[in-house]
Each structure stands twice: as C-alpha cells, then as structure tokens.
Amino acid sequence: MHRATFGQEDLRRQAEGGEMARVKYISNTELAEKQPALNERLLKERKVPTGNIFLALANAPAALNDFLTYANAVRAADLSPKLREMAILTVGYCTNSEYEVKHHHSHGLRAGLTEEQFHAIPNFENSDLFNEQEKAVMAFAKDSTLNVDVSDEVWNGVAKFLSEKQLVELAINVAWYNSGVRLMGALKIDLEEGYR
C-alpha cells in the first residue's frame, strides 16, 4: 500500500501535536511542474494562496479538474447568493465542519448575511433574524443533510418560495457541499492559518 510522503511543514505540525491531512498537499510549484494547465486554472479560479482542500485533491488531478468545473456550475446557479450561502453554512454547521464554516464566513457576509445571522444559523428555527423564505431554505439544507430523504413538509415549505429550477439548484448545492464536507473529513484537511 502506498503511503503519502509529507514535507517539512507537515513534520513541524506533527511535532507540535497538530493534526495532519491523510494525504500529501501538492504544492502549486509541484502542480505547475506536473500539471501546468491545472495549476494555472486553480490560481485563476480559486483564492490565492490555494486552499488545502484543492492541494489535497491535486493528488488526483483529473478529478480535481472536474471538481472545479462542477463547483463553477454550482456557483452559477439562479438561486440567490445569500440563500445559497445560508444553505452551505447550514450544511457546515450540521456536519460540524469547521473548514466549511470558516471558509464560507466571508462568502456569506459578501452575499448579504450579517455577522449576527452568521452566528445564528445553527439555531435558525428559533431566531427572529431570518424571514420565512430563509428559514425554509435552511430547513431544507438541514433535513437533506441529516436525513437525506427530505420530508414533504420541509419540501412544501421551501417550494412556496422557489421556482423548480431554483429548487433543483438548491438540492444540488446542498448535495455538493455535503460531498465537500465528507471529503474534508475523510482526508482530515487542515484549516489554513488565515482562517483560525
């Protein structure tokens, strides 16, 4: 069985007792040597410095390339960015994914969430900071994440506010970010220093 090799940063983190990812992070330098077009795409389409999730997925370059394509399609949805971020953050909170929640903090604020709303998402049902539509979207994200099969009650609650296209987009967003948190959890992706 192949074991991933780790660099100096990984050894330092291990010596300090910190968690380590289960696979090697492929640096942008290494990726540029082996997959220059993919590295260029990553730098163009994602934040710089490149997030650890992408550096880990670079171990499977073809999959990472398709991952970026799908992620871009998901982000181009007709669903409002604010509702999308509320759904994503609900997934992050429901799955205890610190990586997801911390990375989408800034996205949520840019999409129109207040800091107070951001912190209220785990208890959105009892908060007066959200309107009925926002609560319905988060209820959908929560039910889909925790139960997989969304109840008719939850579906009907959100279907009052969204078109069928937007409902499909919401379902795709929730499913997509559920896959993301499971990748992060399985690979033990470290939260970058700038997000701690």
PDB file of N, CA and C in Angstrom, residues 78-117:
ATOM      1  N   ASP A  78     -29.067  30.139 -10.401  1.00  0.00           N
ATOM      2  CA  ASP A  78     -30.023  31.244 -10.365  1.00  0.00           C
ATOM      3  C   ASP A  78     -30.433  31.561  -8.918  1.00  0.00           C
ATOM      4  N   LEU A  79     -30.257  30.605  -8.041  1.00  0.00           N
ATOM      5  CA  LEU A  79     -30.573  30.794  -6.622  1.00  0.00           C
ATOM      6  C   LEU A  79     -29.761  31.968  -6.079  1.00  0.00           C
ATOM      7  N   SER A  80     -30.363  32.812  -5.270  1.00  0.00           N
ATOM      8  CA  SER A  80     -29.652  33.997  -4.788  1.00  0.00           C
ATOM      9  C   SER A  80     -28.424  33.595  -3.962  1.00  0.00           C
ATOM     10  N   PRO A  81     -27.329  34.355  -4.103  1.00  0.00           N
ATOM     11  CA  PRO A  81     -26.111  34.045  -3.351  1.00  0.00           C
ATOM     12  C   PRO A  81     -26.345  33.986  -1.842  1.00  0.00           C
ATOM     13  N   LYS A  82     -27.215  34.849  -1.332  1.00  0.00           N
ATOM     14  CA  LYS A  82     -27.471  34.856   0.119  1.00  0.00           C
ATOM     15  C   LYS A  82     -28.136  33.557   0.553  1.00  0.00           C
ATOM     16  N   LEU A  83     -29.155  33.115  -0.176  1.00  0.00           N
ATOM     17  CA  LEU A  83     -29.820  31.856   0.161  1.00  0.00           C
ATOM     18  C   LEU A  83     -28.859  30.679  -0.005  1.00  0.00           C
ATOM     19  N   ARG A  84     -28.070  30.727  -1.069  1.00  0.00           N
ATOM     20  CA  ARG A  84     -27.077  29.657  -1.296  1.00  0.00           C
ATOM     21  C   ARG A  84     -26.108  29.561  -0.120  1.00  0.00           C
ATOM     22  N   GLU A  85     -25.595  30.688   0.335  1.00  0.00           N
ATOM     23  CA  GLU A  85     -24.647  30.676   1.451  1.00  0.00           C
ATOM     24  C   GLU A  85     -25.311  30.216   2.741  1.00  0.00           C
ATOM     25  N   MET A  86     -26.561  30.584   2.957  1.00  0.00           N
ATOM     26  CA  MET A  86     -27.285  30.101   4.137  1.00  0.00           C
ATOM     27  C   MET A  86     -27.396  28.578   4.103  1.00  0.00           C
ATOM     28  N   ALA A  87     -27.670  28.030   2.919  1.00  0.00           N
ATOM     29  CA  ALA A  87     -27.758  26.572   2.784  1.00  0.00           C
ATOM     30  C   ALA A  87     -26.401  25.928   3.027  1.00  0.00           C
ATOM     31  N   ILE A  88     -25.344  26.494   2.449  1.00  0.00           N
ATOM     32  CA  ILE A  88     -23.996  25.946   2.604  1.00  0.00           C
ATOM     33  C   ILE A  88     -23.572  25.984   4.071  1.00  0.00           C
ATOM     34  N   LEU A  89     -23.812  27.111   4.724  1.00  0.00           N
ATOM     35  CA  LEU A  89     -23.428  27.229   6.134  1.00  0.00           C
ATOM     36  C   LEU A  89     -24.243  26.281   7.011  1.00  0.00           C
ATOM     37  N   THR A  90     -25.491  26.046   6.652  1.00  0.00           N
ATOM     38  CA  THR A  90     -26.296  25.073   7.389  1.00  0.00           C
ATOM     39  C   THR A  90     -25.674  23.688   7.272  1.00  0.00           C
ATOM     40  N   VAL A  91     -25.233  23.319   6.063  1.00  0.00           N
ATOM     41  CA  VAL A  91     -24.533  22.043   5.875  1.00  0.00           C
ATOM     42  C   VAL A  91     -23.291  21.999   6.756  1.00  0.00           C
ATOM     43  N   GLY A  92     -22.512  23.073   6.741  1.00  0.00           N
ATOM     44  CA  GLY A  92     -21.284  23.125   7.542  1.00  0.00           C
ATOM     45  C   GLY A  92     -21.552  22.974   9.027  1.00  0.00           C
ATOM     46  N   TYR A  93     -22.542  23.697   9.525  1.00  0.00           N
ATOM     47  CA  TYR A  93     -22.871  23.590  10.950  1.00  0.00           C
ATOM     48  C   TYR A  93     -23.443  22.219  11.300  1.00  0.00           C
ATOM     49  N   CYS A  94     -24.318  21.676  10.454  1.00  0.00           N
ATOM     50  CA  CYS A  94     -24.931  20.363  10.739  1.00  0.00           C
ATOM     51  C   CYS A  94     -23.900  19.233  10.782  1.00  0.00           C
ATOM     52  N   THR A  95     -22.830  19.380  10.018  1.00  0.00           N
ATOM     53  CA  THR A  95     -21.808  18.331   9.949  1.00  0.00           C
ATOM     54  C   THR A  95     -20.576  18.651  10.791  1.00  0.00           C
ATOM     55  N   ASN A  96     -20.661  19.744  11.554  1.00  0.00           N
ATOM     56  CA  ASN A  96     -19.530  20.176  12.397  1.00  0.00           C
ATOM     57  C   ASN A  96     -18.255  20.365  11.582  1.00  0.00           C
ATOM     58  N   SER A  97     -18.396  20.887  10.374  1.00  0.00           N
ATOM     59  CA  SER A  97     -17.245  21.106   9.505  1.00  0.00           C
ATOM     60  C   SER A  97     -16.695  22.513   9.704  1.00  0.00           C
ATOM     61  N   GLU A  98     -15.700  22.607  10.575  1.00  0.00           N
ATOM     62  CA  GLU A  98     -15.070  23.906  10.830  1.00  0.00           C
ATOM     63  C   GLU A  98     -14.512  24.486   9.532  1.00  0.00           C
ATOM     64  N   TYR A  99     -13.928  23.633   8.706  1.00  0.00           N
ATOM     65  CA  TYR A  99     -13.343  24.093   7.445  1.00  0.00           C
ATOM     66  C   TYR A  99     -14.402  24.781   6.587  1.00  0.00           C
ATOM     67  N   GLU A 100     -15.546  24.139   6.429  1.00  0.00           N
ATOM     68  CA  GLU A 100     -16.613  24.702   5.594  1.00  0.00           C
ATOM     69  C   GLU A 100     -17.145  26.011   6.180  1.00  0.00           C
ATOM     70  N   VAL A 101     -17.424  26.008   7.468  1.00  0.00           N
ATOM     71  CA  VAL A 101     -17.983  27.193   8.112  1.00  0.00           C
ATOM     72  C   VAL A 101     -17.010  28.365   8.040  1.00  0.00           C
ATOM     73  N   LYS A 102     -15.761  28.123   8.359  1.00  0.00           N
ATOM     74  CA  LYS A 102     -14.775  29.227   8.350  1.00  0.00           C
ATOM     75  C   LYS A 102     -14.558  29.764   6.933  1.00  0.00           C
ATOM     76  N   HIS A 103     -14.492  28.865   5.947  1.00  0.00           N
ATOM     77  CA  HIS A 103     -14.270  29.314   4.571  1.00  0.00           C
ATOM     78  C   HIS A 103     -15.470  30.070   4.015  1.00  0.00           C
ATOM     79  N   HIS A 104     -16.663  29.742   4.472  1.00  0.00           N
ATOM     80  CA  HIS A 104     -17.844  30.412   3.926  1.00  0.00           C
ATOM     81  C   HIS A 104     -18.315  31.591   4.775  1.00  0.00           C
ATOM     82  N   HIS A 105     -17.595  31.912   5.821  1.00  0.00           N
ATOM     83  CA  HIS A 105     -17.905  33.100   6.619  1.00  0.00           C
ATOM     84  C   HIS A 105     -17.845  34.346   5.729  1.00  0.00           C
ATOM     85  N   SER A 106     -16.721  34.529   5.053  1.00  0.00           N
ATOM     86  CA  SER A 106     -16.558  35.724   4.208  1.00  0.00           C
ATOM     87  C   SER A 106     -17.509  35.686   3.014  1.00  0.00           C
ATOM     88  N   HIS A 107     -17.739  34.500   2.439  1.00  0.00           N
ATOM     89  CA  HIS A 107     -18.685  34.388   1.319  1.00  0.00           C
ATOM     90  C   HIS A 107     -20.086  34.818   1.772  1.00  0.00           C
ATOM     91  N   GLY A 108     -20.476  34.355   2.954  1.00  0.00           N
ATOM     92  CA  GLY A 108     -21.794  34.692   3.488  1.00  0.00           C
ATOM     93  C   GLY A 108     -21.961  36.178   3.708  1.00  0.00           C
ATOM     94  N   LEU A 109     -20.942  36.816   4.280  1.00  0.00           N
ATOM     95  CA  LEU A 109     -21.021  38.261   4.526  1.00  0.00           C
ATOM     96  C   LEU A 109     -21.092  39.034   3.211  1.00  0.00           C
ATOM     97  N   ARG A 110     -20.298  38.596   2.217  1.00  0.00           N
ATOM     98  CA  ARG A 110     -20.352  39.258   0.904  1.00  0.00           C
ATOM     99  C   ARG A 110     -21.716  39.075   0.241  1.00  0.00           C
ATOM    100  N   ALA A 111     -22.371  37.956   0.529  1.00  0.00           N
ATOM    101  CA  ALA A 111     -23.681  37.678  -0.075  1.00  0.00           C
ATOM    102  C   ALA A 111     -24.815  38.409   0.634  1.00  0.00           C
ATOM    103  N   GLY A 112     -24.532  39.051   1.767  1.00  0.00           N
ATOM    104  CA  GLY A 112     -25.553  39.849   2.440  1.00  0.00           C
ATOM    105  C   GLY A 112     -25.923  39.407   3.843  1.00  0.00           C
ATOM    106  N   LEU A 113     -25.332  38.323   4.347  1.00  0.00           N
ATOM    107  CA  LEU A 113     -25.591  37.941   5.735  1.00  0.00           C
ATOM    108  C   LEU A 113     -24.926  38.936   6.673  1.00  0.00           C
ATOM    109  N   THR A 114     -25.521  39.150   7.819  1.00  0.00           N
ATOM    110  CA  THR A 114     -24.867  39.947   8.849  1.00  0.00           C
ATOM    111  C   THR A 114     -24.054  38.989   9.717  1.00  0.00           C
ATOM    112  N   GLU A 115     -23.151  39.548  10.472  1.00  0.00           N
ATOM    113  CA  GLU A 115     -22.358  38.732  11.400  1.00  0.00           C
ATOM    114  C   GLU A 115     -23.276  38.028  12.397  1.00  0.00           C
ATOM    115  N   GLU A 116     -24.297  38.722  12.822  1.00  0.00           N
ATOM    116  CA  GLU A 116     -25.253  38.157  13.776  1.00  0.00           C
ATOM    117  C   GLU A 116     -25.996  36.964  13.161  1.00  0.00           C
ATOM    118  N   GLN A 117     -26.394  37.109  11.904  1.00  0.00           N
ATOM    119  CA  GLN A 117     -27.069  35.997  11.217  1.00  0.00           C
ATOM    120  C   GLN A 117     -26.133  34.805  11.055  1.00  0.00           C
TER     121      GLN A 117
END
